[in-house]
Amino acid sequence: SYSCKYDGCCIIDKITRNQCQLCRFKKCIAVGMAMDLVLDDSKRVAKRRLIEENREKRRKEEIVKTLQNRPEPTTSEWELIRLVTEAHRHTNAQGSQWKQKRKFLPDKIGQSPVEPTSDGDKVDLEAFSEFTKIITPAITRVVDFAKKLPMFSELPCEDQIILLKGCCMEIMSLRAAIRYDPESETLTLSGEMAVKREQLKNGGLGVVSDAIFDLGKSLALFNLDDTEVALLQAVLLMSSDRSGLTCMDKIEKCQETYLL
């Protein structure tokens, strides 16, 4: 039921109509609105849900229409897609065999933080030690991926270093996220070590682990193939907003090329 703070004496116009539901309702009835058009709470919620569903449906239809109207990639674009995909496959540990080759981090490791770090967070040292063993090879694979992209190698060395520093964690997180397994609720790091959320969090990543796991859950719905993942990585690499770059315009054009 509606109520009015001012004894039902509000002036209702275009500006004030949302300030008092009771007076607005009374004015609507006074000008002839039928009572059977008044919605109770459940009907109002259902109507709002229907509006949202229709809005989402229209949004998806627009996306599909846009994709359908896109021209077929040119020969040079197909060649770029092939190069980027191959760069990813050659630097992606275990490839499509990661589920068969992964090893689960024992449950006893990383389930409870034990040692405080300099910033006050607590870290399970055993889990941290396991993660440090795979971090260097993972970084090396990201660098190798970048070096296999023609447009990246054409950039000044200083810009290459800045781009790699900026994207390395992002690409490693993406590579872990696409290997989220909903059955075991684990991410597989570097194609070999399957870890649970708390293990990753207590092993040194803290709240970042939540973001990576949530990303993994979202990406699992899309079932991305190697080409899509490869292009995503190339887009992350060629981010012209990294601080200190000298060839920002060239890098931005490179990124646009990967946004096929």
GROMACS .gro file of C-alpha atoms in nm:
model
  260
    1SER     CA    1   0.000   0.000   0.000
    2TYR     CA    2   0.114   0.352  -0.077
    3SER     CA    3   0.155   0.632   0.177
    4CYS     CA    4   0.211   1.007   0.158
    5LYS     CA    5   0.429   1.216   0.388
    6TYR     CA    6   0.220   1.526   0.325
    7ASP     CA    7  -0.137   1.405   0.387
    8GLY     CA    8  -0.209   1.343   0.019
    9CYS     CA    9  -0.156   1.703  -0.085
   10CYS     CA   10   0.137   1.662  -0.325
   11ILE     CA   11   0.133   1.843  -0.658
   12ILE     CA   12   0.197   1.587  -0.930
   13ASP     CA   13   0.359   1.692  -1.257
   14LYS     CA   14   0.635   1.563  -1.487
   15ILE     CA   15   0.903   1.670  -1.239
   16THR     CA   16   0.747   1.549  -0.913
   17ARG     CA   17   0.556   1.241  -1.031
   18ASN     CA   18   0.816   0.997  -0.892
   19GLN     CA   19   0.832   1.159  -0.548
   20CYS     CA   20   0.498   1.035  -0.410
   21GLN     CA   21   0.339   0.710  -0.530
   22LEU     CA   22   0.011   0.765  -0.343
   23CYS     CA   23  -0.063   1.108  -0.490
   24ARG     CA   24   0.043   0.992  -0.834
   25PHE     CA   25  -0.191   0.691  -0.803
   26LYS     CA   26  -0.481   0.914  -0.691
   27LYS     CA   27  -0.425   1.150  -0.983
   28CYS     CA   28  -0.419   0.860  -1.229
   29ILE     CA   29  -0.751   0.732  -1.096
   30ALA     CA   30  -0.896   1.083  -1.103
   31VAL     CA   31  -0.820   1.127  -1.472
   32GLY     CA   32  -0.980   0.795  -1.561
   33MET     CA   33  -0.726   0.515  -1.525
   34ALA     CA   34  -0.904   0.180  -1.482
   35MET     CA   35  -0.847   0.007  -1.147
   36ASP     CA   36  -0.782  -0.326  -1.318
   37LEU     CA   37  -0.466  -0.177  -1.465
   38VAL     CA   38  -0.315  -0.137  -1.119
   39LEU     CA   39  -0.049  -0.404  -1.059
   40ASP     CA   40   0.020  -0.566  -0.725
   41ASP     CA   41   0.380  -0.635  -0.620
   42SER     CA   42   0.401  -0.980  -0.779
   43LYS     CA   43   0.259  -0.857  -1.110
   44ARG     CA   44   0.489  -0.556  -1.101
   45VAL     CA   45   0.792  -0.781  -1.052
   46ALA     CA   46   0.675  -1.010  -1.333
   47LYS     CA   47   0.625  -0.713  -1.566
   48ARG     CA   48   0.970  -0.576  -1.484
   49ARG     CA   49   1.122  -0.919  -1.547
   50LEU     CA   50   0.944  -0.944  -1.882
   51ILE     CA   51   1.072  -0.601  -1.982
   52GLU     CA   52   1.428  -0.702  -1.892
   53GLU     CA   53   1.395  -1.030  -2.083
   54ASN     CA   54   1.266  -0.850  -2.392
   55ARG     CA   55   1.546  -0.595  -2.368
   56GLU     CA   56   1.806  -0.873  -2.343
   57LYS     CA   57   1.643  -1.057  -2.635
   58ARG     CA   58   1.662  -0.744  -2.852
   59ARG     CA   59   2.026  -0.693  -2.753
   60LYS     CA   60   2.117  -1.049  -2.856
   61GLU     CA   61   1.925  -1.013  -3.182
   62GLU     CA   62   2.120  -0.696  -3.260
   63ILE     CA   63   2.450  -0.875  -3.191
   64VAL     CA   64   2.352  -1.166  -3.417
   65LYS     CA   65   2.242  -0.923  -3.689
   66THR     CA   66   2.573  -0.735  -3.665
   67LEU     CA   67   2.771  -1.058  -3.690
   68GLN     CA   68   2.565  -1.180  -3.985
   69ASN     CA   69   2.626  -0.854  -4.170
   70ARG     CA   70   3.002  -0.863  -4.119
   71PRO     CA   71   3.199  -0.933  -4.436
   72GLU     CA   72   3.395  -1.255  -4.470
   73PRO     CA   73   3.761  -1.210  -4.362
   74THR     CA   74   4.002  -1.135  -4.644
   75THR     CA   75   4.288  -1.367  -4.741
   76SER     CA   76   4.534  -1.158  -4.539
   77GLU     CA   77   4.302  -1.162  -4.237
   78TRP     CA   78   4.272  -1.541  -4.255
   79GLU     CA   79   4.651  -1.562  -4.265
   80LEU     CA   80   4.674  -1.341  -3.955
   81ILE     CA   81   4.419  -1.560  -3.778
   82ARG     CA   82   4.626  -1.866  -3.866
   83LEU     CA   83   4.948  -1.710  -3.737
   84VAL     CA   84   4.793  -1.597  -3.408
   85THR     CA   85   4.626  -1.934  -3.353
   86GLU     CA   86   4.950  -2.121  -3.419
   87ALA     CA   87   5.138  -1.887  -3.185
   88HIS     CA   88   4.893  -1.975  -2.911
   89ARG     CA   89   4.903  -2.349  -2.976
   90HIS     CA   90   5.283  -2.360  -2.976
   91THR     CA   91   5.307  -2.176  -2.643
   92ASN     CA   92   5.006  -2.321  -2.461
   93ALA     CA   93   5.125  -2.592  -2.221
   94GLN     CA   94   4.965  -2.935  -2.274
   95GLY     CA   95   4.728  -2.797  -2.539
   96SER     CA   96   4.396  -2.979  -2.558
   97GLN     CA   97   4.533  -3.263  -2.344
   98TRP     CA   98   4.544  -3.058  -2.024
   99LYS     CA   99   4.263  -3.251  -1.853
  100GLN     CA  100   4.439  -3.581  -1.908
  101LYS     CA  101   4.781  -3.449  -1.802
  102ARG     CA  102   4.689  -3.224  -1.507
  103LYS     CA  103   4.782  -3.314  -1.152
  104PHE     CA  104   4.568  -3.200  -0.862
  105LEU     CA  105   4.741  -3.008  -0.586
  106PRO     CA  106   4.688  -3.219  -0.270
  107ASP     CA  107   4.401  -3.094  -0.054
  108LYS     CA  108   4.629  -3.054   0.247
  109ILE     CA  109   4.826  -2.784   0.062
  110GLY     CA  110   4.694  -2.430   0.059
  111GLN     CA  111   4.371  -2.481   0.251
  112SER     CA  112   4.469  -2.248   0.535
  113PRO     CA  113   4.706  -1.948   0.530
  114VAL     CA  114   4.981  -1.975   0.790
  115GLU     CA  115   5.250  -1.709   0.740
  116PRO     CA  116   5.181  -1.332   0.729
  117THR     CA  117   5.343  -1.135   0.445
  118SER     CA  118   5.484  -0.783   0.466
  119ASP     CA  119   5.145  -0.631   0.380
  120GLY     CA  120   4.962  -0.833   0.646
  121ASP     CA  121   4.812  -1.103   0.422
  122LYS     CA  122   4.866  -1.464   0.523
  123VAL     CA  123   5.017  -1.712   0.280
  124ASP     CA  124   5.045  -2.089   0.279
  125LEU     CA  125   5.418  -2.129   0.210
  126GLU     CA  126   5.386  -2.479   0.067
  127ALA     CA  127   5.128  -2.366  -0.188
  128PHE     CA  128   5.332  -2.054  -0.263
  129SER     CA  129   5.637  -2.272  -0.328
  130GLU     CA  130   5.440  -2.490  -0.572
  131PHE     CA  131   5.315  -2.186  -0.763
  132THR     CA  132   5.660  -2.029  -0.795
  133LYS     CA  133   5.783  -2.345  -0.970
  134ILE     CA  134   5.547  -2.292  -1.262
  135ILE     CA  135   5.540  -1.911  -1.282
  136THR     CA  136   5.869  -1.866  -1.471
  137PRO     CA  137   5.787  -2.119  -1.748
  138ALA     CA  138   5.441  -1.961  -1.777
  139ILE     CA  139   5.592  -1.614  -1.824
  140THR     CA  140   5.836  -1.752  -2.082
  141ARG     CA  141   5.547  -1.897  -2.283
  142VAL     CA  142   5.368  -1.559  -2.285
  143VAL     CA  143   5.686  -1.392  -2.413
  144ASP     CA  144   5.724  -1.660  -2.681
  145PHE     CA  145   5.362  -1.608  -2.786
  146ALA     CA  146   5.421  -1.235  -2.830
  147LYS     CA  147   5.741  -1.288  -3.030
  148LYS     CA  148   5.553  -1.507  -3.278
  149LEU     CA  149   5.318  -1.221  -3.369
  150PRO     CA  150   5.455  -1.029  -3.672
  151MET     CA  151   5.326  -0.687  -3.569
  152PHE     CA  152   5.473  -0.720  -3.219
  153SER     CA  153   5.825  -0.786  -3.344
  154GLU     CA  154   5.807  -0.468  -3.555
  155LEU     CA  155   5.771  -0.248  -3.244
  156PRO     CA  156   6.064  -0.083  -3.063
  157CYS     CA  157   6.220  -0.304  -2.794
  158GLU     CA  158   6.120  -0.056  -2.523
  159ASP     CA  159   5.754  -0.078  -2.624
  160GLN     CA  160   5.773  -0.457  -2.643
  161ILE     CA  161   5.897  -0.471  -2.284
  162ILE     CA  162   5.623  -0.234  -2.162
  163LEU     CA  163   5.351  -0.434  -2.338
  164LEU     CA  164   5.478  -0.764  -2.199
  165LYS     CA  165   5.497  -0.628  -1.844
  166GLY     CA  166   5.145  -0.495  -1.876
  167CYS     CA  167   4.981  -0.805  -2.022
  168CYS     CA  168   5.175  -1.096  -1.873
  169MET     CA  169   4.956  -1.146  -1.566
  170GLU     CA  170   4.641  -1.084  -1.773
  171ILE     CA  171   4.729  -1.349  -2.032
  172MET     CA  172   4.838  -1.601  -1.769
  173SER     CA  173   4.509  -1.541  -1.588
  174LEU     CA  174   4.315  -1.591  -1.912
  175ARG     CA  175   4.503  -1.913  -1.986
  176ALA     CA  176   4.417  -2.040  -1.639
  177ALA     CA  177   4.056  -1.922  -1.660
  178ILE     CA  178   3.981  -2.110  -1.983
  179ARG     CA  179   4.088  -2.426  -1.801
  180TYR     CA  180   3.822  -2.400  -1.536
  181ASP     CA  181   3.661  -2.736  -1.463
  182PRO     CA  182   3.312  -2.703  -1.310
  183GLU     CA  183   3.308  -3.068  -1.199
  184SER     CA  184   3.613  -3.041  -0.976
  185GLU     CA  185   3.580  -2.662  -0.929
  186THR     CA  186   3.947  -2.616  -1.017
  187LEU     CA  187   4.165  -2.410  -1.247
  188THR     CA  188   4.459  -2.576  -1.417
  189LEU     CA  189   4.768  -2.355  -1.398
  190SER     CA  190   5.028  -2.370  -1.674
  191GLY     CA  191   4.846  -2.673  -1.815
  192GLU     CA  192   4.963  -2.901  -1.536
  193MET     CA  193   4.855  -2.805  -1.182
  194ALA     CA  194   4.484  -2.815  -1.090
  195VAL     CA  195   4.405  -2.596  -0.790
  196LYS     CA  196   4.096  -2.499  -0.594
  197ARG     CA  197   3.992  -2.142  -0.519
  198GLU     CA  198   4.117  -2.138  -0.159
  199GLN     CA  199   4.448  -2.295  -0.258
  200LEU     CA  200   4.513  -2.025  -0.515
  201LYS     CA  201   4.402  -1.755  -0.275
  202ASN     CA  202   4.614  -1.878   0.016
  203GLY     CA  203   4.909  -1.948  -0.211
  204GLY     CA  204   4.970  -1.578  -0.264
  205LEU     CA  205   4.711  -1.446  -0.509
  206GLY     CA  206   4.461  -1.332  -0.247
  207VAL     CA  207   4.143  -1.174  -0.385
  208VAL     CA  208   4.281  -1.196  -0.741
  209SER     CA  209   4.203  -1.568  -0.727
  210ASP     CA  210   3.832  -1.490  -0.695
  211ALA     CA  211   3.845  -1.278  -1.011
  212ILE     CA  212   4.022  -1.553  -1.207
  213PHE     CA  213   3.780  -1.823  -1.090
  214ASP     CA  214   3.480  -1.602  -1.168
  215LEU     CA  215   3.623  -1.534  -1.512
  216GLY     CA  216   3.670  -1.907  -1.561
  217LYS     CA  217   3.306  -1.975  -1.475
  218SER     CA  218   3.191  -1.710  -1.723
  219LEU     CA  219   3.418  -1.825  -2.006
  220ALA     CA  220   3.310  -2.186  -1.958
  221LEU     CA  221   2.966  -2.086  -2.089
  222PHE     CA  222   3.115  -1.976  -2.423
  223ASN     CA  223   3.328  -2.286  -2.493
  224LEU     CA  224   3.595  -2.078  -2.667
  225ASP     CA  225   3.815  -2.243  -2.927
  226ASP     CA  226   4.191  -2.191  -2.976
  227THR     CA  227   4.144  -1.914  -3.230
  228GLU     CA  228   3.915  -1.710  -3.007
  229VAL     CA  229   4.149  -1.746  -2.709
  230ALA     CA  230   4.449  -1.657  -2.925
  231LEU     CA  231   4.286  -1.339  -3.055
  232LEU     CA  232   4.184  -1.240  -2.702
  233GLN     CA  233   4.546  -1.275  -2.594
  234ALA     CA  234   4.665  -1.065  -2.889
  235VAL     CA  235   4.416  -0.793  -2.797
  236LEU     CA  236   4.538  -0.795  -2.436
  237LEU     CA  237   4.898  -0.775  -2.555
  238MET     CA  238   4.842  -0.481  -2.789
  239SER     CA  239   4.696  -0.240  -2.533
  240SER     CA  240   4.793   0.114  -2.629
  241ASP     CA  241   4.700   0.255  -2.287
  242ARG     CA  242   5.011   0.112  -2.117
  243SER     CA  243   5.214   0.389  -1.955
  244GLY     CA  244   5.540   0.489  -2.127
  245LEU     CA  245   5.470   0.367  -2.482
  246THR     CA  246   5.622   0.560  -2.773
  247CYS     CA  247   5.422   0.407  -3.062
  248MET     CA  248   5.071   0.430  -2.917
  249ASP     CA  249   4.898   0.491  -3.251
  250LYS     CA  250   5.071   0.198  -3.419
  251ILE     CA  251   4.989  -0.033  -3.126
  252GLU     CA  252   4.625   0.079  -3.129
  253LYS     CA  253   4.601  -0.002  -3.500
  254CYS     CA  254   4.757  -0.342  -3.432
  255GLN     CA  255   4.496  -0.411  -3.166
  256GLU     CA  256   4.216  -0.309  -3.403
  257THR     CA  257   4.353  -0.558  -3.656
  258TYR     CA  258   4.310  -0.839  -3.402
  259LEU     CA  259   3.953  -0.727  -3.330
  260LEU     CA  260   3.835  -0.901  -3.646
   0.00000   0.00000   0.00000
